[in-house]
Coordinates of C-alpha atoms and ligand atoms in Angstrom, one line a residue:
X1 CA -14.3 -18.5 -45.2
X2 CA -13.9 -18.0 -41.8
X3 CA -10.7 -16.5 -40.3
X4 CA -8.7 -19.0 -38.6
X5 CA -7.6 -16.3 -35.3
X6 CA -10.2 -13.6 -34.2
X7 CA -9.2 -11.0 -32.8
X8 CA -10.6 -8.6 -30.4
X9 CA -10.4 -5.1 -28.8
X10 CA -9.0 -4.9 -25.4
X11 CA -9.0 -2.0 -23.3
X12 CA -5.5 -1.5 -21.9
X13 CA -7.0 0.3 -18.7
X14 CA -9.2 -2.3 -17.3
X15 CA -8.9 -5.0 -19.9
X16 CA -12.3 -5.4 -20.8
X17 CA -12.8 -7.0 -24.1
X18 CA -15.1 -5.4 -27.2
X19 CA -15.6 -6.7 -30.2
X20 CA -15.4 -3.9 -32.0
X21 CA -13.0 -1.1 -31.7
X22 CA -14.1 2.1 -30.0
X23 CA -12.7 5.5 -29.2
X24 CA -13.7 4.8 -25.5
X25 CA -14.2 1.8 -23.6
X26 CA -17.5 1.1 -22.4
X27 CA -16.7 -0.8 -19.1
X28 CA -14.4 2.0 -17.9
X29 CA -15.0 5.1 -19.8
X30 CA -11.4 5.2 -20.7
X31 CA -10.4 7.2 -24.1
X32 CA -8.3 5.7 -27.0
X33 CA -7.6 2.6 -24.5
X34 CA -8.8 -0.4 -27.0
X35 CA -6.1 -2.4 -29.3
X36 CA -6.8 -4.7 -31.2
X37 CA -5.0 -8.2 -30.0
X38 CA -5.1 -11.8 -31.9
X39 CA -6.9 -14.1 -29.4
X40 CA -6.0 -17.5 -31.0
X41 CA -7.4 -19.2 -27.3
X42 CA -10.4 -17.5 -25.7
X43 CA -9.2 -14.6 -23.6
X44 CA -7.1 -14.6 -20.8
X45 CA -6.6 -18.6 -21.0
X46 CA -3.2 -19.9 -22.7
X47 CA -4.9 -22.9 -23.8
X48 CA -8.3 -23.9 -24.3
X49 CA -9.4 -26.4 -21.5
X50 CA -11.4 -29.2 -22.3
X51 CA -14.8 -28.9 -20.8
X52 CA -16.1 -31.8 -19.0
X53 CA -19.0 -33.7 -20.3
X54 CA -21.8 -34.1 -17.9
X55 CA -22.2 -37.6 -18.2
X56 CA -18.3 -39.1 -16.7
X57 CA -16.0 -37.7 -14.5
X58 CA -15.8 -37.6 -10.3
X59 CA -18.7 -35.4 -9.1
X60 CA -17.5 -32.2 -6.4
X61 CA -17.2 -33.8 -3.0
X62 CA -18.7 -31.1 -0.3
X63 CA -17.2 -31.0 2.9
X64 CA -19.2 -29.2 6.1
X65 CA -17.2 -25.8 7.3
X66 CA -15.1 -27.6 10.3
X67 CA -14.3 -30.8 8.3
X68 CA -10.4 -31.1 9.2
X69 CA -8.5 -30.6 5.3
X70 CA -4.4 -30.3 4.8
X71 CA -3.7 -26.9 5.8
X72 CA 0.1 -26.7 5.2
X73 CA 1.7 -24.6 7.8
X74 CA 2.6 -21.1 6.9
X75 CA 6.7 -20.4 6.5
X76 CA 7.8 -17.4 8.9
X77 CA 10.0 -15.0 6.7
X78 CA 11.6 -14.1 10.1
X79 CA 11.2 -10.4 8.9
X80 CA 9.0 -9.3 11.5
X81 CA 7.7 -6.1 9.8
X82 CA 7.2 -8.5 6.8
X83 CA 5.6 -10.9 9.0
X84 CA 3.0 -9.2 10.1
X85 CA 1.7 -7.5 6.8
X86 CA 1.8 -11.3 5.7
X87 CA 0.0 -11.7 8.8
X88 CA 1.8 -13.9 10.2
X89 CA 4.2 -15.7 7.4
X90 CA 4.2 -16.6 4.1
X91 CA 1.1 -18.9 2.6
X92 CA 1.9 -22.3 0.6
X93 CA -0.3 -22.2 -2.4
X94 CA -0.6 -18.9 -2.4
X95 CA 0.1 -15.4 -4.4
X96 CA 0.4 -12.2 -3.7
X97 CA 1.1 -9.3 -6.0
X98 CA 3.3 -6.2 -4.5
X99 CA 3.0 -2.8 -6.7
X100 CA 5.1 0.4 -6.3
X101 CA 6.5 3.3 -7.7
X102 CA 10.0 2.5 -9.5
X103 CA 13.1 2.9 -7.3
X104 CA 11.2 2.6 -4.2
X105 CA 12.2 -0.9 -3.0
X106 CA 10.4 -3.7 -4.2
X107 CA 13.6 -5.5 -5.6
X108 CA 15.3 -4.7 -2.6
X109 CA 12.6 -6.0 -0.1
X110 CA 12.3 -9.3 -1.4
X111 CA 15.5 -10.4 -2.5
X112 CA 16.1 -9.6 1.6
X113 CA 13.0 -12.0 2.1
X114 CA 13.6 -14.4 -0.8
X115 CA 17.2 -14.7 1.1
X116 CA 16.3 -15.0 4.4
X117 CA 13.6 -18.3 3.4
X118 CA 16.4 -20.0 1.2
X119 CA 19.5 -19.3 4.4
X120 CA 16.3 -21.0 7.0
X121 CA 15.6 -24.0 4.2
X122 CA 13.3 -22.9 2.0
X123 CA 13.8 -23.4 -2.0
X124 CA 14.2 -20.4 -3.1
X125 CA 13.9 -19.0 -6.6
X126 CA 14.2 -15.1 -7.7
X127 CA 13.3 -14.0 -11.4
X128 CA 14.5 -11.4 -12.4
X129 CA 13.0 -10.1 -16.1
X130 CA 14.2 -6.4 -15.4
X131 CA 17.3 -6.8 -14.4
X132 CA 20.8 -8.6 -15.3
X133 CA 22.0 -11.5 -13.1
X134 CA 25.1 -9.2 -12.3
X135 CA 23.0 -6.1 -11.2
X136 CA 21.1 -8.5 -8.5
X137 CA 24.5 -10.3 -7.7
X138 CA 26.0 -7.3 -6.9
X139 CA 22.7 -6.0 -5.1
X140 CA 23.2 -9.0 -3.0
X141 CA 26.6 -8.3 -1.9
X142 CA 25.5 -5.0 -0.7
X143 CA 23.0 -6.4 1.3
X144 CA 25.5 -9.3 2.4
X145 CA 22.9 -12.3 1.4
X146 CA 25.7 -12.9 -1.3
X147 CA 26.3 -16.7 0.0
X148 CA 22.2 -17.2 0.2
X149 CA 21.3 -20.5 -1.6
X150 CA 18.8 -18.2 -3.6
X151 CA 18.7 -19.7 -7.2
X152 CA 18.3 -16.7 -9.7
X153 CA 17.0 -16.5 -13.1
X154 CA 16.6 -13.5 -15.6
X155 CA 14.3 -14.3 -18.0
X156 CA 11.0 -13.1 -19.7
X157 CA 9.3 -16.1 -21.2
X158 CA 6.6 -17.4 -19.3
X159 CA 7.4 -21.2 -21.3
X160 CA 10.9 -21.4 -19.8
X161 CA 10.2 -20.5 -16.5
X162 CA 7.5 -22.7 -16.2
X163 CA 9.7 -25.3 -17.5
X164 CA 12.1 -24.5 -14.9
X165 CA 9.8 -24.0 -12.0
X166 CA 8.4 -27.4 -12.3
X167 CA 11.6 -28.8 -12.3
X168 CA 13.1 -27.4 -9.3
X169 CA 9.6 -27.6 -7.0
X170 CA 10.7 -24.3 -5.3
X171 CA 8.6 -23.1 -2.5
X172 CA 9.1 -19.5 -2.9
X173 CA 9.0 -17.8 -6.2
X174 CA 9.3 -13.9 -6.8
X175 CA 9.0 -12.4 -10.2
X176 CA 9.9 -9.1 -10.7
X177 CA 8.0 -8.0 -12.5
X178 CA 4.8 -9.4 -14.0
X179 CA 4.8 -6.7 -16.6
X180 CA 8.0 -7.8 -18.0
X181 CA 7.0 -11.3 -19.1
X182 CA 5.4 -12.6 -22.3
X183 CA 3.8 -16.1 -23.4
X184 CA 4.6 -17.1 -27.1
X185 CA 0.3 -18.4 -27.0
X186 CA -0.1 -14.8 -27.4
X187 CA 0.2 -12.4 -30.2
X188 CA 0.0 -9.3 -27.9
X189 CA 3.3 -7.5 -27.1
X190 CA 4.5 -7.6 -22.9
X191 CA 3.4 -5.4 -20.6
X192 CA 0.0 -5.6 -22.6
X193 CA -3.1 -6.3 -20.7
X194 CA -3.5 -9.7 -22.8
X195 CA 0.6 -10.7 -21.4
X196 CA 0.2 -9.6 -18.0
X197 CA -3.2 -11.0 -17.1
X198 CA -2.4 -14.8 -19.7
X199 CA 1.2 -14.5 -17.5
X200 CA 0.0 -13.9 -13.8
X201 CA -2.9 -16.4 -14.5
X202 CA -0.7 -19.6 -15.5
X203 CA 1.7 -18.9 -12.7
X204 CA -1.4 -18.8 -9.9
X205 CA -2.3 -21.5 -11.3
X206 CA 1.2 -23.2 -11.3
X207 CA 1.4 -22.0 -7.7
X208 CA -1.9 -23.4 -6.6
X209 CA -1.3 -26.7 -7.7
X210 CA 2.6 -27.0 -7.0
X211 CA 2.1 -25.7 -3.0
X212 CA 4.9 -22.8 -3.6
X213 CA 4.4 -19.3 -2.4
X214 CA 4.3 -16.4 -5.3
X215 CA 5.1 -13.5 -5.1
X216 CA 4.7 -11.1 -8.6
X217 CA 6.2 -7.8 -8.6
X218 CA 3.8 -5.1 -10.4
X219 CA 5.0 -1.9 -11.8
X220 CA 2.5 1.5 -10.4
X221 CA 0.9 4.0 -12.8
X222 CA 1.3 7.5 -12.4
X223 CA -2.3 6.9 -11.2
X224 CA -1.1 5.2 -8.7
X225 CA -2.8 1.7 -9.2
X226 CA -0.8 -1.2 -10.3
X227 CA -0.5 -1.3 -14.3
X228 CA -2.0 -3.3 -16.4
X229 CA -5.7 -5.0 -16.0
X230 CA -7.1 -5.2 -12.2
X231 CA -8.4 -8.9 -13.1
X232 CA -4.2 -9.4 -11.7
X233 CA -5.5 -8.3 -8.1
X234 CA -8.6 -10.5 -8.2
X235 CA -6.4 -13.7 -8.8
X236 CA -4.1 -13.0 -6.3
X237 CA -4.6 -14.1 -3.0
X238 CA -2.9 -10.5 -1.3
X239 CA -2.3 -7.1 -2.5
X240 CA 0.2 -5.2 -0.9
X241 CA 1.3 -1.4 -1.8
X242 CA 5.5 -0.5 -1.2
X243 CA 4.9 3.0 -0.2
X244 CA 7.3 6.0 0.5
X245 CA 8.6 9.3 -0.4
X246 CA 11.8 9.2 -2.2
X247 CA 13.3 11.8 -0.2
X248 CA 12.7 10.0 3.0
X249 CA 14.1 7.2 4.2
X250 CA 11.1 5.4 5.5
X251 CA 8.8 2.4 3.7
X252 CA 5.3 1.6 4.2
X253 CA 4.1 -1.8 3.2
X254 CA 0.3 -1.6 2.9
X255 CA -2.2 -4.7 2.2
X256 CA -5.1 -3.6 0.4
X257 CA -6.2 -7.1 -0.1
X258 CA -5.5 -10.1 2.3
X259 CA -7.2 -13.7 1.9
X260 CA -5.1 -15.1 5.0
X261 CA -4.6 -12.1 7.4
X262 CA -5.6 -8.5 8.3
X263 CA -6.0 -5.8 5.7
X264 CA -5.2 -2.9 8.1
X265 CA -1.7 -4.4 9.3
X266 CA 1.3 -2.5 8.3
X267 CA 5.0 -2.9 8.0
X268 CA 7.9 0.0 8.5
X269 CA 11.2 0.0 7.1
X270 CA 13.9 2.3 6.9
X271 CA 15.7 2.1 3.5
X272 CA 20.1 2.1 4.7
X273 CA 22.9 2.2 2.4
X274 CA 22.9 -1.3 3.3
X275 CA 18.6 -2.3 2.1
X276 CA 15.7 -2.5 4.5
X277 CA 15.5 -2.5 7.9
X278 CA 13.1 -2.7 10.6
X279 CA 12.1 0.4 11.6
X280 CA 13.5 0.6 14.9
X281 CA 10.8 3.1 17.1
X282 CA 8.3 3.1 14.2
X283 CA 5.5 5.0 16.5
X284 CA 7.6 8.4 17.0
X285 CA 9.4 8.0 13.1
X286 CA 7.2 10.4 12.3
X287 CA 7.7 13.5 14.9
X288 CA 10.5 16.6 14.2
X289 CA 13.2 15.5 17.0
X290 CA 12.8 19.2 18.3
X291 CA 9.5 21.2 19.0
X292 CA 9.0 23.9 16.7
X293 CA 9.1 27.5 18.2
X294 CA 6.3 29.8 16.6
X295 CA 3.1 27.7 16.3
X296 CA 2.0 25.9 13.0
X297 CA 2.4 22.1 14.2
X298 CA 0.3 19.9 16.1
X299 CA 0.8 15.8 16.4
X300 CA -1.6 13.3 15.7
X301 CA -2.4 10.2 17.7
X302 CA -3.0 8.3 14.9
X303 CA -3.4 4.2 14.7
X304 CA -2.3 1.9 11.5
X305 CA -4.4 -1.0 12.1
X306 CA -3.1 -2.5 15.7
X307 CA -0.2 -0.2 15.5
X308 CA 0.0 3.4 16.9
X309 CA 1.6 6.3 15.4
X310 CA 2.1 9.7 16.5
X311 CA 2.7 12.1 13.1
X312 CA 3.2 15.8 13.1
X313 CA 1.1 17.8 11.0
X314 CA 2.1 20.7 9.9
X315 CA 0.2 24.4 8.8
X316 CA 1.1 27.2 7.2
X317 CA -1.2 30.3 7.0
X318 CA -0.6 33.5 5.0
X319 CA -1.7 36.1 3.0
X320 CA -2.0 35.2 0.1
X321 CA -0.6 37.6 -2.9
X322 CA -2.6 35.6 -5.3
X323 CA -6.9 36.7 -6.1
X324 CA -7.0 33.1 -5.6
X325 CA -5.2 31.8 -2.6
X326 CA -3.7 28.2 -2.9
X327 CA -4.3 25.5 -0.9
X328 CA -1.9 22.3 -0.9
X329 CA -1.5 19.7 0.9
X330 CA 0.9 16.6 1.3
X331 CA 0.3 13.7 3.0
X332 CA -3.3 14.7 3.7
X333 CA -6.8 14.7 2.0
X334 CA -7.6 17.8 0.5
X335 CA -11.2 17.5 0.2
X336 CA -10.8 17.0 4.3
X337 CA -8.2 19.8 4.3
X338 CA -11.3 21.7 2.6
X339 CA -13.8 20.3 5.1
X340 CA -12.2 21.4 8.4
X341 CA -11.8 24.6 7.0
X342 CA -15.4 24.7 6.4
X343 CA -16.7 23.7 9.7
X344 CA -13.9 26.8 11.2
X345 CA -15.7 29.2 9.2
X346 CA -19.1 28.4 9.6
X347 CA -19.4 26.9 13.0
X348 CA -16.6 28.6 14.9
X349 CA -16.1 32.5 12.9
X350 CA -12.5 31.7 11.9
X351 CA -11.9 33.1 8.5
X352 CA -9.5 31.7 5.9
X353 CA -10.6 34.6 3.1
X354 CA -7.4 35.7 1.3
X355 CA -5.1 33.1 3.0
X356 CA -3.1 30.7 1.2
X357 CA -3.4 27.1 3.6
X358 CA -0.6 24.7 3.6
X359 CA -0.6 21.6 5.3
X360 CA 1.9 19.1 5.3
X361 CA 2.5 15.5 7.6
X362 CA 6.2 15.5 8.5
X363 CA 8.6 12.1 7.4
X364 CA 6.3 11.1 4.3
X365 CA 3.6 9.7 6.3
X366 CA -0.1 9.7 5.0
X367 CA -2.9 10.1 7.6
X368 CA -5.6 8.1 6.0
X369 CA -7.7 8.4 9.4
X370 CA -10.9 11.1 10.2
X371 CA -9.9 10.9 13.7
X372 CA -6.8 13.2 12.1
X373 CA -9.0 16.2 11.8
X374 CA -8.6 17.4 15.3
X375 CA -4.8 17.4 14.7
X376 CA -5.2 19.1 11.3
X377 CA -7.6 21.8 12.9
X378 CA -4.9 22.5 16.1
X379 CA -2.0 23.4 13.4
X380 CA -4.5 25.5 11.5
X381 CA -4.9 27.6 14.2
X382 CA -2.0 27.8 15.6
X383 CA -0.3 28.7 12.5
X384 CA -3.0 31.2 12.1
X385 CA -2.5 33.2 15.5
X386 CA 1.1 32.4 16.1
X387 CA 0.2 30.3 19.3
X388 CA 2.3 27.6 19.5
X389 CA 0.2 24.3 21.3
X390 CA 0.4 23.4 24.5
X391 CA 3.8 21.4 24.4
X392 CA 4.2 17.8 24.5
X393 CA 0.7 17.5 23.5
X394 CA -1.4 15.0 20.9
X395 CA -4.7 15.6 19.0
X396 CA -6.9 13.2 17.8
X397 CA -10.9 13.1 17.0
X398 CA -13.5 13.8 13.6
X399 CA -14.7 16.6 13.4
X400 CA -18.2 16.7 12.1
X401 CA -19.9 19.0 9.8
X402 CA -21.8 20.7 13.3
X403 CA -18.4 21.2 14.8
X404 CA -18.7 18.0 17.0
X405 CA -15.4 16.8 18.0
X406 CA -16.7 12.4 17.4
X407 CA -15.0 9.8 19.5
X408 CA -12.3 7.6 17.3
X409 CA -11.5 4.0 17.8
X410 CA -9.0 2.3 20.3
X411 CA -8.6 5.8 21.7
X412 CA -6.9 4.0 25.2
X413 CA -4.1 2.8 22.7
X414 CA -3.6 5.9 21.4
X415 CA -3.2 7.5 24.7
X416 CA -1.1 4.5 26.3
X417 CA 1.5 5.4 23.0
X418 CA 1.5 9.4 23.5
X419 CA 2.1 8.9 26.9
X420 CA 5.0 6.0 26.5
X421 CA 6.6 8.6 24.2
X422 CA 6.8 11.3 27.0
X423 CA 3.8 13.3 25.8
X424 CA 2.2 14.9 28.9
X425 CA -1.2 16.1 27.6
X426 CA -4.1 14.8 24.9
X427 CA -6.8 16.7 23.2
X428 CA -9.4 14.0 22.1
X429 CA -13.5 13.5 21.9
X430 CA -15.5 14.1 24.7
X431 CA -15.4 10.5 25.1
X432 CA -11.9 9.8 26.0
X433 CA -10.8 8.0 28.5
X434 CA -8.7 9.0 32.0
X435 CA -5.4 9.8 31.6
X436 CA -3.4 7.3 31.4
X437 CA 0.8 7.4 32.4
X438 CA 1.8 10.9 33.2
X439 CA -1.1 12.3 30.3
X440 CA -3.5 13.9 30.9
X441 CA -6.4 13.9 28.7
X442 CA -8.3 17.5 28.1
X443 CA -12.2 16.7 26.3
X444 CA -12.6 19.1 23.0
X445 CA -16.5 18.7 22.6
X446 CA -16.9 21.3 20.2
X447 CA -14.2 22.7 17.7
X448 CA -15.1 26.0 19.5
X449 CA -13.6 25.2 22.2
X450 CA -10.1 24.6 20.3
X451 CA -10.3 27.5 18.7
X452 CA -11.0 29.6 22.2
X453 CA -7.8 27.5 23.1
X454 CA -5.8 28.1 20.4
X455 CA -6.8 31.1 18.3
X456 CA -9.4 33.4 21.1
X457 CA -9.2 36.7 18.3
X458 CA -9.5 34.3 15.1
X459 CA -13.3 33.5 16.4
X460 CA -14.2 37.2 16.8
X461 CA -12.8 38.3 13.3
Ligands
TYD1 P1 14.9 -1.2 -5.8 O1 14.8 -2.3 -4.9 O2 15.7 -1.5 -7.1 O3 13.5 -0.6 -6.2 P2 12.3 -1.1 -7.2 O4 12.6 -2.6 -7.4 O5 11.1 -0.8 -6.4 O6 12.4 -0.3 -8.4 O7 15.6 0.0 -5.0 C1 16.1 1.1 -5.6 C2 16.5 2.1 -4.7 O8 16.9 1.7 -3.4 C3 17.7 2.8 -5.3 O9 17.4 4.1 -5.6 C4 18.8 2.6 -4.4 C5 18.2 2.3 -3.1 N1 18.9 1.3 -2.3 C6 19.5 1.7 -1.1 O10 19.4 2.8 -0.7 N2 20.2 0.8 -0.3 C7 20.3 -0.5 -0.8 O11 21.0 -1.3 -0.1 C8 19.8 -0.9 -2.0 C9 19.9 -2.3 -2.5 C10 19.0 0.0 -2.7
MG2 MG1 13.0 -3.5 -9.2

């Protein structure tokens, strides 16, 4: 006789689904990932759908491109750095999944938001599977949205808060966190990847067809991608990442994935005694307040998306005691890090050999841009022949493998920010344009001709 319940082998990495058990997962290459987890429904659905015979039932309707169809206005959060990542509010029928690394703010953030949409109107409900109702109460007195009509729930079955959802037609939901929940269709403990992905995809759904806006908290690996399956990203609608170092006080909110807005928008907070804020001048949060005697620093011109920032980087360069001397970095790329110092050697006679190479961008900011090489190559040298740069200057540009300095986009922005901020000279591409304010803009063409600026005996060594 047949068993009644199958079961099957899914991998807890990226929740593909064998057959038969495996010490490594096929789709990912993952070791010791697959467990074995009843599947009483096919995978991934709670129930079994009936599938339509091909004889009865309405056919699709097409519609041409610009055919007018009930768009429902998006709800301003009234958040602005919110807004924007958002791009430009929140969606109805919509969800969006925001990962980050515990502690770091998510609960914070959008009990703030989830506040902020219930005081302007909207019905507002918070889950809360982590947490007790009194550690969020008392979270919401310290952020003084005590007396928001926010209705709060702490639960972890997916059933009941269904149940719930459908009867109070809310149009803001946040759960916090996806990982925490469970359905009672499944045999599969939560936090698996059968729970999380069953979970997320009856709540889309419920969000879809009930207009509310969703918002699932997700919990970051030490790998630094959300946990549990990716199939989670694909069925939300956004992706953002809450980013930050703990010892800082500033918070990045990143979208990775956007249906309704911008991908390369982001939004700065400051994290008070009192929760998120705004960040106030977020373009010069990244610069030391005071210009660093002795050499080793050089600030970027760098540009999130419509946004610029200028961000110190910082260099260290010494003898190194080791045979093999270290090279770390924070906030940087090191296979970059390893790449500039490349193109010095080779192209420009600047030699690294026994010297440990540190390099570090001030205020927990991450330069994810090329055009940060020029800036990374100026504190290099600097730190290297104890020239400090010019003052009040900016570097930007990509340095190619030749030793071309290559132009980087919206470069007019950059300068129009570098010189709002009191920054009297720019080092950028050959291709830069006029100065701009009180600025004035010297062309590095080669990486020679930094190094002749900034390090003359390095290049003859
Ligand atoms: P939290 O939102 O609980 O993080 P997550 O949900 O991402 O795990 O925030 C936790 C940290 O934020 C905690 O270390 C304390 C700090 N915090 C403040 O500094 N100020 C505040 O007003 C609040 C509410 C939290
Ligand atoms: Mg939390």
């Amino acid at each position: 006789m047949a068993k009644a319940s199958t079961s099957a082998f899914v991998c807890q990495s990226c929740g593909a689904v064998h057959a038969k058990w495996a010490g490594r997962c096929e789709a990912c290459g993952e070791w010791n990932t697959l467990v074995e987890e009843a599947v009483s429904a096919p995978p991934g659905a709670l129930k079994a759908e009936k599938t339509p015979t091909a004889k009865r039932g309405p056919k699709t309707e097409f519609i041409a491109l610009n055919a007018d169809v009930d768009t429902p206005p998006r709800v301003v959060i009234g958040v602005e750095e919110l807004d924007r990542v958002f791009g430009g509010g929140i969606v109805p029928s919509s969800a969006t999944l925001i990962g980050g690394d515990p502690g770091i703010g998510k609960s914070t953030l959008l009990l703030q938001a989830a506040a902020r949409l219930a005081r302007n109107g909207v019905k507002t409900v918070y889950v809360s599977g982590e947490e007790a109702a009194a550690q969020i109460q008392e979270r919401a007195k310290r952020l003084k949205v005590a007396n928001s009509p926010v209705q709060l729930a702490t639960e972890t079955d997916l059933r009941r808060i269904l149940a719930a959802l459908k009867e109070s037609n809310p149009g803001f939901v946040v759960i916090d966190s996806i990982q925490t929940l469970w359905s009672d269709a499944l045999e599969a403990a939560p936090g698996s990847v059968a729970q999380v992905r069953a979970c997320a995809q009856e709540l889309v759904r419920w969000a879809k067809k009930s207009g509310a806006a969703l918002v699932l908290v997700g919990h970051v690996t030490k790998e630094g991608t959300i946990a549990g399956p990716r199939v989670v990203e694909h069925m939300v609608d956004a992706v953002f990442y809450f980013e930050g170092e703990r010892g800082h006080q500033f918070r990045i909110l990143r979208a990775v994935k956007n249906r309704f807005g911008p991908t390369d928008e982001i939004g700065i907070f400051e994290m008070h005694a009192l929760g998120l804020t705004p960040a106030k001048e977020p373009s010069a949060l990244f610069l030391s307040a005071e210009a660093e005697p002795g050499g080793g620093t050089a600030v970027f011109a760098a540009m999130e998306g419509s946004r610029p920032v200028l961000a110190e980087v910082q260099a260290l360069v010494a003898k190194s005691p080791f045979g093999t001397p270290r090279r770390s970095v924070i906030g940087f790329d090191s296979g970059r890090l390893a790449m500039i110092m490349a193109v010095l050697e080779t192209r420009c006679g600047v030699n690294f050999a026994g010297m440990d190479v540190y390099l570090s961008v001030a205020g927990g900011y991450r330069i994810n841009e090329p055009a940060g090489d020029l800036a990374a190559a100026a504190a290099l040298l600097s730190s290297l022949s104890g020239n400090a740069v010019p003052s009040r200057s900016v570097f930007f540009g990509e340095i190619a493998l030749s030793g071309a300095v290559r132009a980087a986009p919206r470069m007019d922005q950059r300068l129009k920010e570098a010189a709002r901020l009191g920054f009297q000279r720019a080092y950028g591409p050959d291709s830069s344009p006029a100065a701009e304010g009180g600025l004035t803009v010297s062309p590095i063409a080669r990486l020679i001709a930094l190094v002749d600026l900034l390090a003359p005996d390095a290049a003859n060594a």
